[in-house]
Structures are given as C-alpha cells and as structure tokens.
Short mmCIF file of C-alpha atoms in Angstrom, two decimals:
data_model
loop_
_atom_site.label_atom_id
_atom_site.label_comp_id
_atom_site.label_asym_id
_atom_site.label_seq_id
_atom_site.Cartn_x
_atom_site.Cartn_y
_atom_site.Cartn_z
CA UNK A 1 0.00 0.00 0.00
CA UNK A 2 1.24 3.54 -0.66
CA UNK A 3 2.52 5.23 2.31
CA UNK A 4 0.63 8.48 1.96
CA UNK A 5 -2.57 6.09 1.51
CA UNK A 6 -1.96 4.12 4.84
CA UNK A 7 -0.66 7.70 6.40
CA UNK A 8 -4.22 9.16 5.69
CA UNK A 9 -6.14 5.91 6.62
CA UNK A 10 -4.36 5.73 9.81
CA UNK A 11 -5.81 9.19 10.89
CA UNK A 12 -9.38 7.20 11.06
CA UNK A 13 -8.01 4.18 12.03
CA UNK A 14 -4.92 4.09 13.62
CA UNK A 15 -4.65 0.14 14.78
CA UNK A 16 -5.38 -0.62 11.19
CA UNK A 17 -1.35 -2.54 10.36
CA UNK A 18 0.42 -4.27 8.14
CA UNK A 19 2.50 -7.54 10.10
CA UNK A 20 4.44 -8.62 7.25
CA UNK A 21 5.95 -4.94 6.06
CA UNK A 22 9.49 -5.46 7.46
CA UNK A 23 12.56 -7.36 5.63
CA UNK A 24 13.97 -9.77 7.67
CA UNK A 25 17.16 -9.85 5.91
CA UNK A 26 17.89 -6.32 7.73
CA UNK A 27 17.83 -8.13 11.01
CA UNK A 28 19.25 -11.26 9.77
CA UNK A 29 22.45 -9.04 8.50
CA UNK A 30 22.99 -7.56 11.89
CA UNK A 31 23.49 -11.37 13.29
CA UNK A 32 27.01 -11.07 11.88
CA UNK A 33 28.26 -8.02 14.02
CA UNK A 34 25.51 -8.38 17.59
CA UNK A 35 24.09 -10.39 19.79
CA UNK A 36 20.40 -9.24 20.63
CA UNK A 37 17.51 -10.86 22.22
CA UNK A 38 14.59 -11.88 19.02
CA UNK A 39 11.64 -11.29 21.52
CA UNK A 40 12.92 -7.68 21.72
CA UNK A 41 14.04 -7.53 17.64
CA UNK A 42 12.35 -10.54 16.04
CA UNK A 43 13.53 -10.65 12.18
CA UNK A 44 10.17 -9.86 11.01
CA UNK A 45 9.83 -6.66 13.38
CA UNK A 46 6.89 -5.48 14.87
CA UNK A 47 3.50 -4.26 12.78
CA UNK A 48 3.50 -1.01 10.98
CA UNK A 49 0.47 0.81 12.16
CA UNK A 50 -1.19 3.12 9.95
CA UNK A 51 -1.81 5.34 12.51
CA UNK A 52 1.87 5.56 13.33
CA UNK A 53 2.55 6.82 9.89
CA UNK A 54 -0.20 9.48 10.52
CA UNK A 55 1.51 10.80 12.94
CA UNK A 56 4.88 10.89 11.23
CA UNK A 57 3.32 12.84 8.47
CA UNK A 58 2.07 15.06 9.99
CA UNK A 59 5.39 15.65 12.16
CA UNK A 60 7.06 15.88 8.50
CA UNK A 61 4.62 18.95 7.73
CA UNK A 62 5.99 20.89 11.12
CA UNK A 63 9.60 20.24 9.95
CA UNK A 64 8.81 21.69 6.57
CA UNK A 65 7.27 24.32 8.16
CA UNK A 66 10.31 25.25 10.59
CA UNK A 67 10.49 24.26 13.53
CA UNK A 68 12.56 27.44 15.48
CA UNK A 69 14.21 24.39 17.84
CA UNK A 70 16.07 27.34 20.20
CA UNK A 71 18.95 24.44 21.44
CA UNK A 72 21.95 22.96 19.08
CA UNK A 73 20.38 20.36 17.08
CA UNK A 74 22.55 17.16 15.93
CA UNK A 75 21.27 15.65 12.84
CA UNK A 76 23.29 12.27 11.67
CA UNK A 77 22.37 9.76 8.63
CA UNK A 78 24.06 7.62 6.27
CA UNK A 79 24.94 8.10 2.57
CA UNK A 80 22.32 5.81 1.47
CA UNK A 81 18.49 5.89 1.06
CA UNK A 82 16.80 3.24 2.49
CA UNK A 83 12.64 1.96 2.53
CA UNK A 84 12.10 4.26 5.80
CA UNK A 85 15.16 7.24 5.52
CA UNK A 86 16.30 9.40 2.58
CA UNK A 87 19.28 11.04 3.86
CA UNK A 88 18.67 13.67 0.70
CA UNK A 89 15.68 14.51 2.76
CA UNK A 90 17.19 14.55 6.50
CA UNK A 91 19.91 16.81 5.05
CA UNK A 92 17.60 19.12 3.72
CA UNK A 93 15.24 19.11 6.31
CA UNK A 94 17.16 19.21 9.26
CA UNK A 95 18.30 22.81 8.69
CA UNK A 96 15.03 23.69 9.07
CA UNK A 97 14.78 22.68 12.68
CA UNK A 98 16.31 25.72 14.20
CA UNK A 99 19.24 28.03 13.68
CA UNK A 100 21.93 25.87 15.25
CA UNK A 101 22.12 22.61 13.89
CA UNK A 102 25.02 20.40 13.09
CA UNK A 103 23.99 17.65 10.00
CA UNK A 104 26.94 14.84 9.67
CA UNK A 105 26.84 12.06 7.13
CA UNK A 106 28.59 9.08 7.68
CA UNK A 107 29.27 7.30 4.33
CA UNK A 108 28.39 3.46 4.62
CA UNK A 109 26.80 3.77 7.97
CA UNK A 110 23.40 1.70 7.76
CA UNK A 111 19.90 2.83 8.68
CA UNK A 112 20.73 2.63 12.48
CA UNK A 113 24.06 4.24 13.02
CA UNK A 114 25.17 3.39 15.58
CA UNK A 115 24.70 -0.67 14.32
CA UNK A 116 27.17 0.43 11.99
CA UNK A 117 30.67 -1.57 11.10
CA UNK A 118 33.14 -0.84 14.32
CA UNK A 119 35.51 2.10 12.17
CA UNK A 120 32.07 3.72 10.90
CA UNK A 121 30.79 3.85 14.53
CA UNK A 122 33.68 5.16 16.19
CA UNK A 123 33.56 8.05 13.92
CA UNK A 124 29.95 8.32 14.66
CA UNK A 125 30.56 8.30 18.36
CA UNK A 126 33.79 10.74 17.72
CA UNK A 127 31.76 13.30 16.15
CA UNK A 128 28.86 13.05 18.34
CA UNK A 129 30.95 13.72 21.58
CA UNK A 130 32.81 16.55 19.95
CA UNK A 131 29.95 18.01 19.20
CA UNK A 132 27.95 17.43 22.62
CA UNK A 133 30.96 19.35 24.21
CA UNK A 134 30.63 22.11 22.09
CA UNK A 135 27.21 22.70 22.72
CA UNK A 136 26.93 22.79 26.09
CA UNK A 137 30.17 24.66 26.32
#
C-alpha cells in the first residue's frame, strides 16, 4: 500500500497494520556483528500501524514548516536511502529545525548508526561527543 494512503487511513483508524511490512534480511544481516535478544528484535519486526505513519506525516509537515528548535540540534544519517530514511531529505530538512544545527553524514553507515561496522561507529561516536561538548560549552 502507498505510504501516503496508509498515512491518511491511519488518521481514522490508527490500529489498522500491516505484520508482514518489514525485511527480515535487515535483522538477519545484523546477526554477523551483535548479539540481541529476538523477543525484543524478532527478524520480522513489529506491525506497521497506519496510525503511526499518521503521525509521522504530519510531524514531516511541522519540519517543513520550521520548527525554530532554540537548542543545538545534531542531525546524523548515512549516505544511502533506504525503505524508511532518505538522507537527501534529512539533510535538507534538518536545517530547518532551528538556527543551530550540526547535520553529519557518515558514508556506509546503515539505517541505524550506531549498528554500523566498528571504524564507521567510532567516527559516529567521535563526532557526536565533539559536538555534545561544544554545545553545552
């Protein structure tokens, strides 16, 4: 189903889902680097509710819209689009969260950074503790 679709039918019925939306072979590819209890992260994931996307949509329109965030803002992705993130999109759209944010890319880093290969997430971590010092310096 189109997301916009589901996003829109999820305003009238939120617990309306969809159980078999996930990949397993994302969770199945992490076996290789972590350990991590299934009952908390089972391959399939958990349903997608429609209302869920609702919501995200309509947090999407605020962002577009400026959010005036008055704090530093850190905004980190990868270098590749994926079925849930764009990083095209959270580099544009982060600088619209407020006047001092920080947006990092981390080329090869996967959808959840910090699951990332060990050299990719030691840069990650790197450059997020350089930049928590500075900003609350």
């Amino acid at each position: 189903m189109q997301v916009h679709l589901a996003a829109a039918l999820g305003r009238f019925f939120p617990f309306i889902n969809d159980p078999d939306y996930f990949d397993p072979a994302y969770t199945l590819s992490l076996l290789a680097d972590w350990e991590f209890d299934a009952r908390l992260k089972p391959a399939k994931g958990f349903p997608l509710y429609y209302g869920w996307l609702g919501a995200i949509s309509d947090a999407h329109a605020k962002v577009h819209s400026g959010l005036a965030i008055a704090c530093p803002v850190l905004s980190m992705h990868s270098d590749e689009a994926d079925i849930v993130l764009d990083w095209r999109h959270i580099a544009r759209w982060s600088r619209s969260l407020g006047p001092d944010v920080r947006v990092l890319a981390f080329p090869g880093a996967p959808h959840d950074l910090i699951l990332a290969r060990s050299e990719i997430r030691e840069e990650i971590f790197s450059q997020l503790f350089a930049w928590a010092e500075r900003a609350v310096a």
